[in-house]
Coordinates of C-alpha atoms in Angstrom, one line a residue:
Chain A
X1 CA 57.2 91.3 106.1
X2 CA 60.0 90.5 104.0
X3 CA 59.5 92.6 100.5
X4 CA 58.4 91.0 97.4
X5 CA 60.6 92.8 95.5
X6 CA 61.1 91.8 91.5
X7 CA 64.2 90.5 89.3
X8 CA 67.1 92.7 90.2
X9 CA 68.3 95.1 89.0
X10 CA 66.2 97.8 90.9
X11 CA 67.0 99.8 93.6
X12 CA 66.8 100.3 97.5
X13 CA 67.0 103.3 100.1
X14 CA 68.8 102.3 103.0
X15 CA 67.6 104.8 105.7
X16 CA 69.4 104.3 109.0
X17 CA 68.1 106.6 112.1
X18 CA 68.4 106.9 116.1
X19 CA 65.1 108.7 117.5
X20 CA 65.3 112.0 119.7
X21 CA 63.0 110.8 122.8
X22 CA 60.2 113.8 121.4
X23 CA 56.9 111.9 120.1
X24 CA 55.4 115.0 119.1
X25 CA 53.6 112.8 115.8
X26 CA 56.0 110.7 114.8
X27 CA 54.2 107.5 114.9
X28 CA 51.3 109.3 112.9
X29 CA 53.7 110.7 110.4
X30 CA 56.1 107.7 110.2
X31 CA 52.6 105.3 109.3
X32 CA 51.7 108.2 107.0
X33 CA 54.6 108.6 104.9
X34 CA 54.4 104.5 104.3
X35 CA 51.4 104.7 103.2
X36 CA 51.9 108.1 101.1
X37 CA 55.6 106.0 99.7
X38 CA 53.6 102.7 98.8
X39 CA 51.0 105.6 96.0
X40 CA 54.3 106.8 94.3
X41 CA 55.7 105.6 90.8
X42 CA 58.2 102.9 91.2
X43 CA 57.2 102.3 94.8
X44 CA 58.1 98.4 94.9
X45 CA 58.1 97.4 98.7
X46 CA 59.4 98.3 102.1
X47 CA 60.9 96.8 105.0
X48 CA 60.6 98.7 108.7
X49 CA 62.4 97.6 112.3
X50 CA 63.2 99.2 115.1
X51 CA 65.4 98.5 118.4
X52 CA 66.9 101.2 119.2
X53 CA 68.4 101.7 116.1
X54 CA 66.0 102.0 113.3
X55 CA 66.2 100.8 109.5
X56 CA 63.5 101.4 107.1
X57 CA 64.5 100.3 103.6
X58 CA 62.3 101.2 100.9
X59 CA 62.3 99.7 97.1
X60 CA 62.2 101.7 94.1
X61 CA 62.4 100.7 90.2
X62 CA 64.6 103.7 89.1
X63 CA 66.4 106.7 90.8
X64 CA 64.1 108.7 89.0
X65 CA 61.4 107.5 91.2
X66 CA 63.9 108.0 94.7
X67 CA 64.6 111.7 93.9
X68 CA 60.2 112.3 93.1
X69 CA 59.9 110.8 96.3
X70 CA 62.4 112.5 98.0
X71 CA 60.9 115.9 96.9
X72 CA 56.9 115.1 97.5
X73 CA 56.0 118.3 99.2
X74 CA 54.4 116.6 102.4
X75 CA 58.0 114.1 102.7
X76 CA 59.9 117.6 102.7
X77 CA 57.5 118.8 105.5
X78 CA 58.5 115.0 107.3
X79 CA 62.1 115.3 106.4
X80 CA 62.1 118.9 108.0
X81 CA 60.2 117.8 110.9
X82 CA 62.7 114.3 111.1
X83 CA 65.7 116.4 111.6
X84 CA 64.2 119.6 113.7
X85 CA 62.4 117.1 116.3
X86 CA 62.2 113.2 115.8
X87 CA 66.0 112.2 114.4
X88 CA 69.2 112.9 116.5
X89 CA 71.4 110.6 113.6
X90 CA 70.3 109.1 110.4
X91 CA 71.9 108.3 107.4
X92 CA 70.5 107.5 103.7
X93 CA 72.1 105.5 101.3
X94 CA 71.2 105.0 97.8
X95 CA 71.8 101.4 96.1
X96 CA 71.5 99.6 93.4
X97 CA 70.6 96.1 94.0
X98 CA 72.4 93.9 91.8
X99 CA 71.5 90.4 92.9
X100 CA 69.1 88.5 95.4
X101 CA 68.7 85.3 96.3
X102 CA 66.1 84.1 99.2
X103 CA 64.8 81.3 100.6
X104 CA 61.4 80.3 102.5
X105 CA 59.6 83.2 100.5
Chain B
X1 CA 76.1 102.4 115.7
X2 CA 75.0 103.8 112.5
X3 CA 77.8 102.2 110.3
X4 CA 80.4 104.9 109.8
X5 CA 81.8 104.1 106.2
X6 CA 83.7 105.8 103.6
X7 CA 83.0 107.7 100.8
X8 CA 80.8 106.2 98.0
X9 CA 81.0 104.1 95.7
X10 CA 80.7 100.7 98.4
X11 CA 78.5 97.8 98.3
X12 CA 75.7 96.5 100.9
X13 CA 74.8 93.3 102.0
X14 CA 71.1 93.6 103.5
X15 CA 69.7 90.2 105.1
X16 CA 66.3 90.1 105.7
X17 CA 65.0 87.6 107.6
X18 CA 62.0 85.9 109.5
X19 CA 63.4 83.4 112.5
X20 CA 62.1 80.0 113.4
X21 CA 61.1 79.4 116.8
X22 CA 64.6 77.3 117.2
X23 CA 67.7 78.5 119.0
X24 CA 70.1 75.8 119.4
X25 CA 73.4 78.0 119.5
X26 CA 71.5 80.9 117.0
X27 CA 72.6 84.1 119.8
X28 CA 76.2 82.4 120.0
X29 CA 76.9 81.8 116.0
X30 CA 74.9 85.2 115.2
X31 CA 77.3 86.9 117.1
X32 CA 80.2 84.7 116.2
X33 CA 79.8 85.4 112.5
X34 CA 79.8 89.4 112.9
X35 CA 83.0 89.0 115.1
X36 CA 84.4 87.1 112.2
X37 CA 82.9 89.2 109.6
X38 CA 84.4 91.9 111.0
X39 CA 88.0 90.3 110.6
X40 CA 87.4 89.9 106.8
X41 CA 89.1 91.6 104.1
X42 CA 86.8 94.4 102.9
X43 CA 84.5 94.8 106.0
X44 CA 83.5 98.1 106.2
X45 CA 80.8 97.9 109.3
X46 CA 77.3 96.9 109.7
X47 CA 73.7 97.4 111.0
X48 CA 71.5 94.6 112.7
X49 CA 68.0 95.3 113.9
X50 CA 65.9 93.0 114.9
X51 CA 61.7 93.0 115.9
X52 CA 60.1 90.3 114.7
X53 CA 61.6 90.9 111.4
X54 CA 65.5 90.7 111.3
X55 CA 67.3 93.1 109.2
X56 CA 71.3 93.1 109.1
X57 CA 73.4 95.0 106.4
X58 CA 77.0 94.1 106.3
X59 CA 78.9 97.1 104.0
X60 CA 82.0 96.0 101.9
X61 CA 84.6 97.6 100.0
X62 CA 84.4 95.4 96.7
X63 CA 82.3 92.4 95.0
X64 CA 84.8 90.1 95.6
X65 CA 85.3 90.9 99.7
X66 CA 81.3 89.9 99.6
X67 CA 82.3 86.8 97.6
X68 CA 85.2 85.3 99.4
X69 CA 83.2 86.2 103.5
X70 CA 80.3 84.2 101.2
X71 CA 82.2 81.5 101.1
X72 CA 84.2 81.4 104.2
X73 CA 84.0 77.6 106.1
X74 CA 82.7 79.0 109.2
X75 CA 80.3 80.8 107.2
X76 CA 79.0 78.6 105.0
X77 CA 78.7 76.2 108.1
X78 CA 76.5 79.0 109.7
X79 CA 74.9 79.6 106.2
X80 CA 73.7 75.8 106.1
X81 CA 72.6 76.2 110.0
X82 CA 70.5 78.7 109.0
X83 CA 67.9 77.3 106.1
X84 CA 68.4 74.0 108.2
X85 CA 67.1 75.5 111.9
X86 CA 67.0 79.3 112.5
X87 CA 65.4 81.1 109.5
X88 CA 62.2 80.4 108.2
X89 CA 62.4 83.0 105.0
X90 CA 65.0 85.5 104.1
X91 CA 66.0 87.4 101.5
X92 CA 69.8 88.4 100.8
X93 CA 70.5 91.8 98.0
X94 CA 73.5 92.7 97.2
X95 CA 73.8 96.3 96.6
X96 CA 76.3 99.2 95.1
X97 CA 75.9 102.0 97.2
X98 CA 76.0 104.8 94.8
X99 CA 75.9 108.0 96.7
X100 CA 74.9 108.4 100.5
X101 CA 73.9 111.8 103.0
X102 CA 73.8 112.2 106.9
X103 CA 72.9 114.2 109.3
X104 CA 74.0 114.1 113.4
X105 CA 76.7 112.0 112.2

């Protein structure tokens, strides 16, 4: 559950969100996108939790593979639907990760 | 309790982590070391989400803000705590935010 990411340096979208209460397809979509992020160039790994707030951070090799992603017709469609229905807040934050140290993994 | 912080550039600390089935005092130093965190030089907010997996990003104003909270007393007291009793695996990156985007904010 805890990516397997590779020697730094590499980056990481931080995406911070609170949920609307509509369903409407998020669950579908949310499981969807993962799946259609983890087929992109430069995907590297994710990490997903939720508690009220939610934080999905997904791994990337270059920024050129973040702004791809970003534009992938059917994440547009997602984005568009995240902020008409499914996201009151969120913020995105583009890093690059520098260092990492672990242990246990 | 999305972070509110300045404008880019920033750094991010995210800890991702997988808990033991141990308490012993983890609640009361978890929260203990945001409180103090908080206090530090640098500290700029953070995020802390936990479901199953734990994931908390602490946001700094420089390098060496993420350096000295590091190696703070009571931290490195909690630090040792933590491989010792708590955690199980984690992983900690440390991050330049290069350029960030809201909305709801």
């Amino acid at each position: 559950m805890i990516a397997k990411t590779p020697e730094t340096p590499y980056y990481a979208v931080i995406f911070s969100n609170i949920r609307t209460d509509v369903d409407e397809g998020y669950s579908e979509m949310a499981e969807a996108m993962i799946e259609l992020a983890s087929q992109q160039k430069g995907y590297l790994g994710h990490e997903s939790v939720r508690d009220g707030l939610g934080v999905t951070i997904s791994y990337w090799e270059s920024l050129e593979d973040i702004r791809n992603w970003k534009k992938h017709q059917d994440h547009v469609l997602a984005q568009n639907y995240g902020r008409e229905k499914w996201y009151s807040a969120y913020k995105t934050r583009i890093c690059l990760v520098e260092r990492d140290y672990g242990f246990g993994l």
